[in-house]
XYZ file of C-alpha atoms in Angstrom:
736
model
C -0.042 -0.361 -0.274
C 1.822 3.452 -1.017
C 1.862 6.257 1.559
C -0.871 8.158 0.316
C -3.551 5.141 1.282
C -2.641 5.547 4.776
C -5.170 8.313 6.511
C -6.882 8.443 9.508
C -10.057 5.969 8.359
C -7.191 3.143 7.760
C -5.377 4.142 11.059
C -8.693 3.423 12.969
C -8.633 0.129 11.238
C -5.729 -0.333 13.034
C -6.736 0.442 16.012
C -5.712 4.120 16.855
C -7.923 7.314 17.533
C -7.994 10.186 15.234
C -6.306 12.518 18.209
C -3.701 9.331 18.183
C -3.129 9.128 14.515
C -2.473 12.798 14.951
C -0.100 12.600 17.331
C 2.009 9.948 15.140
C 2.060 12.444 12.060
C 3.153 15.071 14.590
C 5.693 13.018 16.081
C 7.221 11.936 12.297
C 6.231 15.135 10.788
C 5.125 13.103 7.856
C 2.265 10.614 7.120
C 3.736 7.490 8.109
C 3.887 4.514 5.721
C 1.562 1.596 5.718
C 4.469 -0.939 7.771
C 4.767 1.856 10.648
C 1.237 2.792 10.486
C 1.072 -1.196 11.390
C 3.833 -0.724 13.815
C 2.207 2.173 15.739
C -0.888 0.323 15.951
C 0.243 -2.544 18.067
C 3.100 -0.119 19.860
C 0.189 1.898 21.297
C -2.340 -0.546 21.623
C -3.491 -1.049 25.054
C -1.893 -4.974 25.521
C 1.485 -3.248 24.707
C 1.651 0.057 25.878
C -0.430 0.120 29.026
C -1.862 3.307 27.882
C -4.952 2.814 30.481
C -3.035 1.760 33.365
C 0.319 2.979 33.490
C -0.111 5.499 35.756
C -1.930 3.658 37.861
C 0.173 0.504 38.243
C 3.119 2.699 39.900
C 1.103 2.619 43.042
C 1.849 -0.406 43.591
C 5.125 -1.567 45.767
C 7.263 -3.641 43.904
C 10.573 -3.739 45.950
C 11.473 -5.403 48.960
C 14.625 -7.227 50.402
C 13.884 -10.653 48.456
C 13.329 -8.771 45.227
C 15.942 -9.241 42.813
C 13.927 -8.195 39.466
C 10.695 -6.508 39.622
C 8.205 -5.607 36.716
C 9.667 -4.289 33.602
C 11.347 -7.102 32.473
C 9.639 -10.633 31.275
C 9.168 -12.028 34.306
C 9.892 -10.746 37.752
C 12.858 -12.314 40.257
C 12.618 -12.963 43.698
C 15.552 -14.771 46.387
C 14.586 -18.518 47.167
C 18.598 -18.980 49.175
C 21.401 -20.662 48.228
C 22.135 -18.666 45.352
C 18.812 -19.800 43.227
C 15.941 -17.118 42.197
C 12.203 -17.964 41.786
C 11.308 -16.550 38.042
C 7.527 -16.107 37.918
C 4.739 -13.785 36.126
C 1.087 -14.384 35.053
C -0.468 -13.402 31.983
C -4.305 -13.215 29.914
C -5.184 -14.800 26.893
C -8.485 -14.276 27.478
C -10.162 -13.140 23.735
C -8.352 -15.608 22.160
C -9.423 -18.139 24.306
C -12.847 -17.102 24.085
C -12.758 -17.380 19.928
C -10.753 -20.263 19.560
C -10.843 -21.718 23.195
C -7.905 -24.954 22.527
C -5.122 -22.909 20.762
C -6.082 -19.710 22.312
C -5.207 -21.682 25.956
C -2.495 -23.528 24.339
C -1.116 -20.436 23.525
C -1.274 -18.622 26.681
C 0.753 -21.276 28.623
C 3.244 -21.261 25.791
C 3.770 -17.481 25.659
C 4.147 -17.456 29.341
C 6.791 -20.272 29.488
C 8.370 -18.225 27.108
C 8.639 -15.572 29.362
C 10.401 -17.420 32.338
C 12.748 -19.279 30.575
C 13.531 -16.014 28.457
C 14.922 -14.722 31.950
C 17.051 -18.031 32.400
C 14.952 -19.990 34.561
C 13.821 -23.771 33.903
C 10.168 -23.946 34.059
C 9.396 -25.925 37.065
C 5.461 -25.658 37.961
C 2.047 -24.193 35.853
C -1.175 -23.142 37.295
C -4.338 -21.308 35.826
C -6.849 -19.474 36.369
C -10.094 -19.770 34.526
C -13.690 -17.881 34.409
C -16.514 -19.237 32.872
C -19.894 -18.316 32.435
C -22.668 -20.503 33.389
C -22.052 -24.256 33.296
C -25.981 -24.429 31.844
C -25.129 -21.653 28.935
C -24.903 -23.765 25.847
C -21.126 -22.677 24.856
C -19.648 -22.932 28.089
C -19.320 -26.446 27.866
C -17.463 -26.633 25.045
C -15.457 -23.639 25.817
C -14.676 -25.690 29.544
C -13.323 -28.434 27.396
C -11.407 -26.472 24.546
C -9.530 -24.555 27.077
C -8.654 -27.704 29.419
C -7.720 -29.745 27.008
C -5.421 -26.716 25.216
C -3.415 -26.082 28.398
C -2.894 -29.567 29.265
C -2.098 -30.266 25.652
C 1.186 -27.479 25.463
C 2.144 -27.952 29.215
C 1.991 -31.958 28.894
C 4.263 -32.285 25.738
C 7.008 -29.574 27.140
C 7.103 -31.438 29.955
C 6.359 -28.439 32.581
C 3.706 -30.030 35.391
C 0.458 -28.270 35.933
C 0.135 -28.397 39.519
C -2.581 -26.009 40.494
C -4.985 -23.573 39.817
C -8.707 -22.190 40.256
C -12.020 -22.357 38.471
C -14.826 -20.250 38.619
C -18.137 -20.238 37.125
C -20.318 -16.983 36.916
C -23.141 -15.553 34.847
C -20.867 -12.229 34.383
C -17.967 -14.696 31.788
C -21.220 -15.790 29.665
C -19.917 -13.850 26.889
C -16.240 -13.057 27.781
C -14.004 -15.709 29.684
C -11.065 -15.310 31.019
C -7.741 -17.357 30.607
C -5.253 -17.001 32.759
C -2.009 -18.893 32.792
C 0.647 -18.896 35.393
C 4.731 -20.108 35.147
C 7.377 -20.112 37.316
C 10.884 -21.650 36.965
C 14.099 -21.433 38.893
C 17.469 -19.902 38.176
C 20.729 -19.322 39.392
C 20.024 -15.584 40.466
C 24.175 -14.619 38.673
C 22.986 -15.580 35.588
C 19.356 -13.748 35.035
C 19.314 -12.325 31.166
C 17.530 -9.188 31.077
C 15.715 -7.321 27.446
C 18.005 -4.632 26.736
C 19.888 -4.210 24.224
C 23.566 -2.777 24.096
C 26.437 -2.191 21.814
C 26.368 -1.166 18.332
C 27.470 -3.302 15.847
C 25.724 -6.564 18.169
C 23.867 -8.916 15.768
C 20.356 -8.912 16.156
C 19.434 -12.802 16.014
C 16.384 -14.611 14.913
C 15.713 -18.178 16.723
C 12.800 -20.460 16.603
C 10.132 -21.338 14.415
C 9.253 -19.954 10.997
C 6.984 -16.877 10.670
C 3.728 -17.674 9.475
C 0.561 -14.939 8.778
C -1.282 -16.355 12.754
C -2.018 -13.934 14.969
C -1.758 -10.499 12.976
C -3.133 -7.987 15.033
C -3.356 -9.923 17.906
C -2.535 -7.408 20.278
C -3.879 -4.284 18.510
C -7.183 -5.797 17.646
C -7.663 -8.627 19.225
C -6.676 -7.871 23.165
C -7.066 -4.305 22.909
C -10.831 -4.065 22.147
C -14.082 -5.246 23.310
C -16.007 -8.201 21.449
C -19.749 -8.081 19.465
C -21.315 -10.848 17.774
C -18.590 -11.084 15.132
C -16.134 -12.079 17.305
C -16.004 -15.530 15.833
C -14.306 -13.590 12.600
C -11.457 -12.828 14.058
C -10.525 -16.505 14.595
C -7.404 -16.191 12.037
C -6.065 -13.646 14.762
C -5.857 -16.697 17.238
C -2.119 -17.613 17.238
C -1.681 -21.933 16.452
C 1.456 -23.335 19.355
C 3.440 -26.327 18.779
C 4.611 -27.280 22.314
C 7.527 -29.926 20.742
C 9.058 -26.743 19.165
C 8.935 -25.160 22.389
C 10.465 -27.866 23.996
C 13.492 -27.728 21.565
C 13.544 -23.644 21.766
C 13.301 -24.122 25.836
C 16.710 -26.736 25.897
C 18.497 -24.571 23.331
C 17.990 -21.261 24.672
C 19.487 -22.968 28.124
C 21.846 -24.403 26.611
C 22.868 -20.568 25.012
C 22.350 -18.967 28.559
C 25.461 -21.301 29.938
C 27.768 -19.254 27.476
C 28.526 -15.565 27.860
C 27.124 -14.881 24.159
C 23.754 -13.094 25.024
C 23.669 -9.377 25.261
C 19.612 -9.283 25.336
C 16.654 -11.064 24.652
C 13.290 -11.526 24.151
C 10.407 -13.809 23.534
C 8.391 -12.289 20.129
C 4.852 -12.318 21.682
C 2.314 -10.305 21.755
C 2.885 -7.785 18.199
C 6.006 -10.496 17.653
C 9.329 -9.346 15.879
C 8.201 -5.591 15.838
C 7.205 -5.308 19.819
C 10.301 -7.537 20.913
C 12.764 -5.673 18.734
C 11.695 -2.420 20.133
C 11.013 -3.318 23.491
C 14.667 -4.487 23.671
C 15.258 -1.291 21.997
C 13.481 0.736 24.129
C 14.874 -0.629 27.707
C 19.158 -0.123 26.303
C 18.125 3.247 24.726
C 19.704 2.311 21.621
C 18.546 1.704 17.848
C 18.033 -1.517 15.919
C 18.102 -2.118 11.790
C 16.258 -5.401 10.747
C 16.432 -6.630 7.500
C 13.363 -8.162 6.846
C 14.191 -10.320 3.989
C 16.286 -12.479 6.457
C 13.429 -13.623 8.466
C 12.696 -17.219 8.150
C 8.812 -17.867 6.497
C 6.711 -20.056 6.484
C 4.890 -19.074 3.253
C 6.132 -17.144 0.082
C 4.150 -13.832 -0.050
C 4.547 -12.533 3.286
C 4.588 -8.434 3.022
C 6.503 -6.615 5.084
C 3.687 -5.294 7.010
C 3.515 -9.114 8.401
C 6.328 -9.920 8.813
C 6.768 -7.156 11.549
C 3.082 -7.879 12.980
C 3.089 -11.488 13.218
C 2.284 -13.557 15.858
C 3.973 -17.140 14.845
C 4.662 -18.778 18.197
C 7.786 -19.986 19.652
C 10.012 -17.344 18.468
C 12.954 -15.356 19.963
C 15.152 -12.458 19.426
C 18.439 -11.967 20.049
C 20.820 -9.555 21.057
C 24.350 -11.753 20.568
C 28.482 -10.617 20.725
C 29.928 -9.445 17.536
C 31.900 -12.470 16.604
C 29.375 -15.038 17.975
C 27.229 -15.638 15.675
C 28.798 -18.973 14.730
C 28.456 -20.567 17.811
C 25.284 -19.068 18.317
C 24.283 -20.798 15.165
C 25.707 -23.915 15.700
C 24.047 -24.544 18.865
C 19.994 -23.702 17.465
C 21.098 -25.801 14.452
C 21.696 -28.619 16.817
C 18.365 -28.515 18.150
C 16.854 -28.371 14.610
C 15.923 -25.110 14.993
C 15.329 -21.895 12.325
C 18.695 -19.433 13.586
C 19.471 -16.334 11.251
C 21.204 -12.845 11.887
C 18.077 -10.333 10.663
C 20.105 -7.420 11.865
C 22.151 -5.378 13.963
C 22.065 -2.780 17.543
C 22.890 0.587 16.440
C 23.385 3.769 18.641
C 20.583 6.498 16.936
C 17.411 5.772 19.025
C 15.588 4.833 15.774
C 13.849 1.527 14.563
C 15.086 0.860 11.214
C 13.616 -1.862 8.835
C 14.274 -2.744 5.380
C 12.254 -5.011 2.920
C 14.760 -6.125 -0.670
C 16.636 -2.724 -0.124
C 14.030 -0.150 0.932
C 12.915 1.152 3.910
C 9.725 0.694 4.996
C 10.525 2.074 8.678
C 12.405 4.750 10.296
C 10.964 5.229 14.020
C 12.180 7.096 16.831
C 12.097 3.991 19.266
C 11.154 6.563 22.481
C 8.099 7.747 20.561
C 7.077 3.540 20.497
C 7.982 3.312 24.312
C 8.530 5.058 27.309
C 6.653 8.130 25.627
C 3.720 6.518 24.296
C 0.458 7.689 24.951
C -0.553 7.784 28.697
C -4.490 8.325 29.908
C -5.961 8.988 32.809
C -9.180 8.228 31.849
C -12.708 9.584 34.267
C -13.550 7.227 36.915
C -16.598 7.345 38.352
C -18.307 4.685 41.568
C -21.674 3.430 39.714
C -24.767 3.617 41.579
C -25.114 -0.182 41.516
C -23.351 -0.275 44.963
C -25.828 0.859 47.244
C -28.268 -1.681 46.217
C -25.746 -4.173 45.532
C -24.564 -3.813 49.213
C -27.674 -3.325 50.678
C -28.720 -6.845 52.821
C -30.644 -7.881 56.153
C -29.440 -10.887 57.299
C -32.611 -11.167 59.894
C -34.957 -11.304 56.520
C -32.864 -14.565 55.660
C -35.153 -17.379 55.635
C -32.955 -20.313 58.177
C -33.178 -23.523 55.856
C -34.292 -26.776 58.014
C -32.299 -29.586 56.673
C -28.614 -28.265 56.968
C -26.994 -31.497 55.726
C -29.182 -31.384 52.500
C -27.369 -27.535 52.067
C -24.270 -28.325 52.833
C -24.288 -31.299 49.791
C -25.972 -28.395 47.877
C -22.770 -26.470 48.313
C -20.327 -29.441 47.888
C -22.067 -30.165 43.739
C -22.230 -25.830 43.177
C -20.012 -25.212 40.252
C -17.843 -23.418 42.347
C -17.036 -25.628 45.100
C -17.091 -28.995 43.656
C -14.282 -31.550 42.978
C -12.124 -29.805 40.230
C -10.199 -33.337 39.864
C -11.808 -33.751 35.977
C -9.699 -30.393 34.981
C -6.399 -31.366 36.847
C -6.767 -35.231 36.163
C -6.140 -34.057 32.038
C -2.803 -32.483 33.089
C 0.537 -33.855 34.217
C 1.210 -33.100 37.316
C 3.746 -34.891 38.248
C 6.722 -34.776 34.971
C 10.400 -33.701 36.078
C 9.624 -35.753 39.517
C 9.730 -32.210 41.827
C 5.776 -32.072 42.782
C 5.141 -32.757 46.317
C 1.831 -31.439 46.964
C -0.310 -31.749 43.946
C -3.666 -29.739 43.067
C -6.673 -30.064 44.998
C -5.366 -28.502 48.200
C -4.821 -25.116 49.007
C -1.295 -24.222 46.944
C 0.967 -26.876 45.697
C 4.320 -27.455 46.660
C 7.333 -27.834 44.417
C 11.071 -29.108 45.238
C 13.631 -27.044 44.456
C 15.949 -29.345 42.732
C 19.238 -29.608 44.778
C 18.328 -28.049 47.577
C 15.988 -29.205 50.869
C 13.409 -26.210 50.221
C 10.580 -25.825 48.208
C 8.182 -23.277 46.783
C 4.222 -23.232 47.296
C 2.566 -21.903 44.644
C -1.441 -20.498 43.936
C -3.715 -18.305 42.400
C -6.912 -16.879 43.596
C -9.684 -14.237 43.392
C -13.536 -13.983 44.360
C -14.606 -12.098 41.847
C -18.021 -11.974 43.631
C -16.425 -10.264 45.881
C -15.017 -7.889 43.594
C -18.435 -6.928 41.861
C -19.478 -6.252 45.264
C -16.658 -4.376 46.475
C -13.916 -3.338 43.783
C -11.228 -2.378 46.578
C -11.943 -5.041 49.145
C -12.402 -7.698 46.953
C -8.731 -6.598 45.845
C -7.713 -6.911 49.575
C -9.305 -10.113 50.122
C -7.583 -11.682 46.346
C -4.237 -11.123 48.038
C -4.930 -12.436 51.662
C -6.270 -15.269 50.374
C -3.511 -16.399 48.395
C -1.348 -15.961 51.362
C -3.541 -17.859 53.361
C -3.555 -20.526 51.208
C 0.451 -20.255 51.048
C 0.476 -20.342 54.258
C -1.658 -23.477 54.622
C 0.883 -25.396 53.305
C 3.760 -24.151 55.729
C 5.173 -21.827 53.647
C 6.284 -17.615 54.061
C 4.351 -15.738 51.627
C 7.541 -14.056 48.976
C 5.960 -11.866 46.602
C 3.033 -11.604 43.773
C 2.668 -11.494 40.481
C -1.413 -10.454 39.477
C -3.328 -10.406 35.991
C -5.688 -7.621 36.109
C -8.918 -8.701 34.298
C -11.371 -5.391 33.773
C -13.771 -4.516 31.148
C -13.656 -1.241 28.755
C -11.402 1.583 30.327
C -13.280 4.139 28.809
C -16.271 3.570 30.859
C -15.657 5.756 33.787
C -17.716 2.908 36.133
C -14.901 -0.417 35.046
C -11.966 2.382 35.829
C -13.549 2.890 38.862
C -13.248 -0.576 39.651
C -9.774 -0.954 38.351
C -8.693 2.341 40.455
C -9.579 0.569 43.289
C -8.256 -2.590 42.687
C -5.070 -1.492 42.652
C -5.344 0.778 45.818
C -6.495 -2.877 47.942
C -3.815 -4.891 46.190
C -1.509 -2.182 47.066
C -2.337 -1.683 50.716
C -2.956 -5.884 50.963
C 0.652 -6.183 49.610
C 2.033 -3.702 51.792
C 0.672 -4.941 55.466
C 1.667 -8.590 54.320
C 4.806 -7.357 53.152
C 4.630 -9.346 49.605
C 5.788 -6.926 46.872
C 4.194 -7.269 42.910
C 7.235 -8.025 40.786
C 5.533 -8.928 37.186
C 1.996 -9.411 35.910
C -0.247 -8.283 33.569
C -3.772 -6.230 32.488
C -6.428 -7.116 30.662
C -8.698 -4.777 29.640
C -11.655 -4.461 27.251
C -13.111 -7.959 28.215
C -16.078 -6.911 27.405
C -19.225 -8.403 24.206
C -22.277 -6.348 23.613
C -21.029 -3.601 26.196
C -21.523 -6.345 29.285
C -18.380 -6.530 31.053
C -17.233 -8.897 33.095
C -17.039 -8.826 36.637
C -13.907 -7.404 37.635
C -10.998 -9.800 38.543
C -7.787 -9.136 39.350
C -6.558 -12.653 40.082
C -3.628 -12.600 42.302
C -0.329 -15.111 42.091
C 1.592 -15.716 45.102
C 4.744 -17.285 45.723
C 6.186 -18.903 48.979
C 9.287 -20.225 50.186
C 9.749 -23.872 52.173
C 12.829 -23.999 53.903
C 12.361 -27.374 53.961
C 9.951 -29.491 51.776
C 8.742 -32.229 53.450
C 7.811 -30.015 56.763
C 4.721 -29.175 53.799
C 1.098 -29.143 55.184
C -1.845 -30.406 53.243
C -5.589 -30.047 54.384
C -6.846 -33.840 54.596
C -6.927 -35.763 57.915
C -4.319 -37.578 58.498
C -5.354 -39.740 62.022
C -8.031 -40.838 63.768
C -8.024 -38.801 67.657
C -5.929 -36.160 66.291
C -7.754 -32.472 68.054
C -9.181 -30.020 65.208
C -8.860 -26.590 66.223
C -10.018 -23.227 64.235
C -7.610 -20.424 64.543
C -9.812 -17.018 64.107
C -13.173 -15.887 64.938
C -16.503 -16.084 63.357
C -18.638 -13.737 62.477
C -22.544 -13.869 62.072
C -22.383 -12.720 58.410
C -23.501 -14.399 55.159
C -23.048 -11.406 52.858
C -21.166 -11.754 49.262
C -20.825 -15.845 50.566
C -21.304 -19.060 47.701
C -23.982 -20.121 49.789
C -26.410 -16.829 50.058
C -25.565 -17.185 46.083
C -26.699 -21.011 45.801
C -28.918 -21.676 48.233
C -30.394 -18.274 48.080
C -30.136 -16.756 44.713
C -28.905 -13.590 46.068
C -25.179 -11.505 45.230
C -25.531 -8.949 47.851
C -23.894 -7.556 50.644
C -20.120 -5.859 51.199
C -17.917 -8.905 51.119
C -16.294 -10.182 54.822
C -14.766 -7.790 57.093
C -11.193 -8.162 57.003
C -8.235 -6.711 59.773
C -5.243 -6.680 58.138
C -3.451 -6.658 61.758
C -5.657 -9.782 62.583
C -4.994 -11.590 59.335
C -1.226 -10.855 59.717
C -1.370 -12.099 63.349
C -2.986 -15.540 61.882
C -0.329 -16.342 59.637
C 2.106 -15.438 62.113
C 0.763 -18.163 64.279
C 0.504 -20.723 61.221
C 3.428 -20.789 60.301
C 5.149 -20.661 63.617
C 3.275 -23.706 64.442
C 4.127 -25.651 60.930
C 8.155 -24.613 61.641
C 8.040 -26.500 65.359
C 6.080 -29.142 63.769
C 2.817 -28.885 65.762
C 0.481 -29.428 62.890
C -0.849 -32.462 60.939
C -3.109 -30.525 58.543
C -3.909 -27.006 57.819
C -6.792 -25.764 55.660
C -7.953 -22.133 54.958
C -11.722 -21.524 55.914
C -12.786 -20.001 52.372
C -15.829 -20.230 50.569
C -18.624 -21.848 51.307
C -17.279 -21.308 55.371
C -16.562 -23.634 58.126
C -18.903 -26.366 57.163
C -17.367 -26.905 53.859
C -13.879 -27.011 54.760
C -14.632 -29.450 57.365
C -15.705 -31.644 54.863
C -13.269 -31.033 51.987
C -10.539 -31.370 55.313
C -11.984 -35.298 55.146
C -11.896 -35.548 51.063
C -8.508 -36.770 51.503
C -7.000 -40.730 50.772
C -8.124 -41.908 54.107
C -11.522 -40.914 54.360
C -11.826 -40.253 57.879
C -14.573 -37.762 59.554
C -14.975 -35.750 61.866
C -16.865 -35.074 65.243
C -17.704 -31.516 65.756
C -19.488 -29.438 68.932
C -20.408 -26.726 68.430
C -21.707 -23.674 71.079
C -22.974 -20.155 69.486
C -25.173 -17.956 69.617
C -25.446 -17.192 66.353
C -27.626 -18.653 63.189
C -26.878 -22.020 61.748
C -26.184 -21.451 59.117
C -24.143 -17.776 59.277
C -21.413 -20.614 61.898
C -21.908 -23.183 58.947
C -21.585 -20.998 55.593
C -20.741 -17.787 56.344
C -17.024 -16.865 55.040
C -15.462 -14.662 58.001
C -11.904 -13.752 57.132
C -8.129 -14.605 59.030
C -9.762 -18.325 59.760
C -7.482 -21.331 59.331
C -8.329 -24.928 60.399
C -5.915 -27.244 61.647
C -6.133 -30.897 63.188
C -2.642 -31.733 65.301
C -1.989 -34.371 68.101
C -3.529 -33.864 71.367
C -0.304 -33.423 72.981
C 0.886 -30.091 71.393
C -2.677 -28.338 71.457
C -0.982 -26.458 74.645
C 2.021 -24.940 72.638
C -0.350 -23.965 69.697
C -2.748 -22.417 72.724
C 0.402 -20.700 74.035
C 1.540 -19.335 70.033
C -1.800 -17.973 69.092
C -2.594 -16.132 72.821
C 0.587 -14.638 72.360
C -0.863 -13.565 69.060
C -3.757 -12.626 70.478
C -6.069 -14.920 67.569
C -9.121 -16.917 68.621
C -8.391 -20.525 69.580
C -11.072 -22.976 69.628
C -11.335 -26.515 70.109
C -13.879 -27.423 67.661
C -13.718 -32.133 67.813
C -11.658 -34.436 66.746
C -11.069 -36.760 63.686
C -13.366 -39.680 64.233
C -15.101 -42.424 62.295
C -16.525 -41.598 58.612
C -18.520 -39.150 58.925
C -18.651 -35.623 59.566
C -20.841 -34.904 62.632
C -21.514 -31.007 63.459
C -23.257 -31.006 66.713
C -27.178 -31.580 65.779
C -27.088 -29.873 62.543
C -25.355 -32.044 60.309
C -24.550 -35.757 59.793
C -22.786 -36.395 56.882
C -21.113 -40.209 55.402
C -17.918 -39.050 54.166
C -18.021 -41.392 50.829
C -21.882 -40.188 49.853
C -20.411 -36.753 50.150
C -17.261 -36.845 48.196
C -18.819 -39.117 45.742
C -21.692 -36.540 45.049
C -18.524 -33.858 45.014
C -16.587 -35.486 42.668
C -19.013 -36.284 40.039
C -20.301 -33.086 39.893
C -18.328 -31.255 37.372
C -17.740 -34.266 34.773
C -21.533 -34.582 34.974
C -22.638 -30.977 33.970
C -19.861 -30.353 31.496
C -20.023 -33.747 29.668
C -16.515 -35.071 30.539
C-alpha cells in the first residue's frame, strides 16, 4: 500500500484514535508508511503500551529485600536462598481463548513459559486461573473442554507440570471468559538475563519457528478491543502453538545461556518481531536495524507489514556479541531450529526495517516505548453499589435441612471437585511435585536443595463485583493464607488484572479501586508485586465481566518435607479453629447458591489480625505441631470441614459447636482470617500458647473420628456419599 493510502480511517482500522493518528503525524513530521502505521498500531495498543493503566500501576509496591527483578522485564524474580531465584509471571489470553479455546489456551501457556525461560530460568510449574459463564449456558461446556484440553496439551507435551489453579463459573463470564496462565521457574540469581539491547554493531538474531500469518493484529485488535456479535470472525488472529518446538527452543536457549554470547533476549509474543525488537531497544536506549528479507518464513508472499506484526509462536529475538554468530547458530542448528542474523543494534535511537533494499520503517524508538500515550481516564463510582451492598441477614430464611444444604454447596460449580480438570494435566513430570492440585497451594521441590516453593492463584470475583477495593484486598489475603496453609512463607505476587472497557468511567473506577486494594494488602503482608499483566476490554456487546484481579502468590518452605496438606491424618487428632467466626452471610457462596442472592459487602477484614493469624500458623508449622491445615474460605466452616475429610484416608470428624449465632451463618459464613488445623492432643497446649501470644482466637472444635462428618445436631453426613457427589458434579455437568 502506498504512503498516500494511509489515512485516519486506515489508522482506525489499526486501533488508533483520530487523536493518536494526529500525534503519529506530529511525531514523524509526515504521514507514516503502511508498515509504520502497523508498528504504531500495535505498540500504542492497550495490550502493549498499558496506556490506560500505567499511571495507576506505579502505586503498587515492587521492591523489598527478597526482590531481584521487579516489573519491567519478561518476568519477576525473587531470592529463594542458596544462590537461586524464583522467576515467575502470570498473563492473560482471554479473547483468543473465547474465540478458539484450544489454541487460545495452549498458546497462552506457551507464551508465559517463554517469558520465564527468557530470563534464564528452567520452568518448574504451571498454574491456571479460569473463569467461565454459567454451566447451563449452551457454549460453556464447549469452552471448558477446549480450554482445559489446550492447557493440558501444551504443558504435557513440553514437560512442565501443571500443579494448580482455580476455576469459577459465573453468568458475568457468559460472553467473555478469562484464561490466565502462570509459570514459575528457577535460575541461578547471578545468571538472570534481561531484554536490554546494547553494543552498537552487535548482531540481532532470530531463532525458533518460521514466521507465518497467524496472530496478525492479535495485540492491537484482539486483545485491545471489546467483542461484539461478530467475534468469531476474528479467529484468524488467534495463534497456533507447537509445544514440541517450544521444548527444543527452551533447551537451546538454556544451553546458550550457559555461555557468554547473549547480550539481550526477548520472547516474540504480542506484536511479534515488532514488540520484541522495540522493547529491547527501548530498555537499552538503543536503536535497531532489521532486514526483513532474512526472516525465515513459513509461506511465500508475506508482506513486510505481515512479517513485522505476525504473532507466530515459539520464536525469540536475541542480541548477541559480535563474533559469536557462528557459535550461536551451531547451538540452534543442533536443536533443529531456525536461526538467522536479521539485523544489528545501532546507536541512533531509531527503529529501522528494510525490505528488498527499501526502508519501510524509520521510527524513533522512544516514541513507541516510554513516550507512548498515557491516559488518566475518567473514573466514577457506579450507583449500583448502594443497592448491591444492602443486605439484611435477619430477613433471610434459615433452611430446615442443613445436611442437604451442605451437599448442595459441595455439588455447586464453584465448590465441587476440580479433579476432572487437573487429571488432564501432567502434575508429576520432572519429579519435583510435592503437593499436587486439590489443596490450598501446590508445593514443588527446588532441585538440589531441601527447600520448596508454594504456588497458588486466587480471586473471588463476587467479592470484587460487590466491592472492588475490598475484593482485591481479599484476593491477596486469600493467596497468602493458602501459601501459609502448606507451611510456606509468602514472598511476592504476580497479578493479572482483568477488567472491562477502561473508556467507561465505572470500569476505570473498579480498576483504580482494585489497584488500591492490592497495594494496601501487599504492603501489609510484605509481598511486593514483581510482575503481572493488565487485560482490559473484557466485555461483549457492552456487557462487562466482573472485575477479576487474579493474584498469583509464591512462597518458600525452608524444608519441603515439612509441608502441610488439608486432609485429616489420624483418628483422634484434635481439630482447632484459629480465628473468629462472625455472624455474616453477605457475599457468600451459600447466599448465591441456596438463596439466589448476590448481595452485601464482602466479609470484614483486618490486615493486622490476618498477619497475626499467619504468624501463628507459620510458627506452628515450623515447630511441626500440625498434622493438617486448611484455609476457611468459600462455603465457610462446614465446607472446609468436608474438604478436610475428602483426603485419601476418608476420615470424618465429630464437631461440637456452642454459638449464639444462627446456624447457617456459623456453618456457611465466610468470615476472614480463619484457619482449620488438626494436631495430636499433646501439641494443643503449645498451639494455644502461640495463639495467645498473637491474640488469635483459639477454639477446639472436636476431633478426627469415624467415617462421617457430624456437626452437633445440625449435620450428619457420611464421607463417602458426600465425596462421591462432590467428585462427579463437574464432569456430569460439563459432559466430560
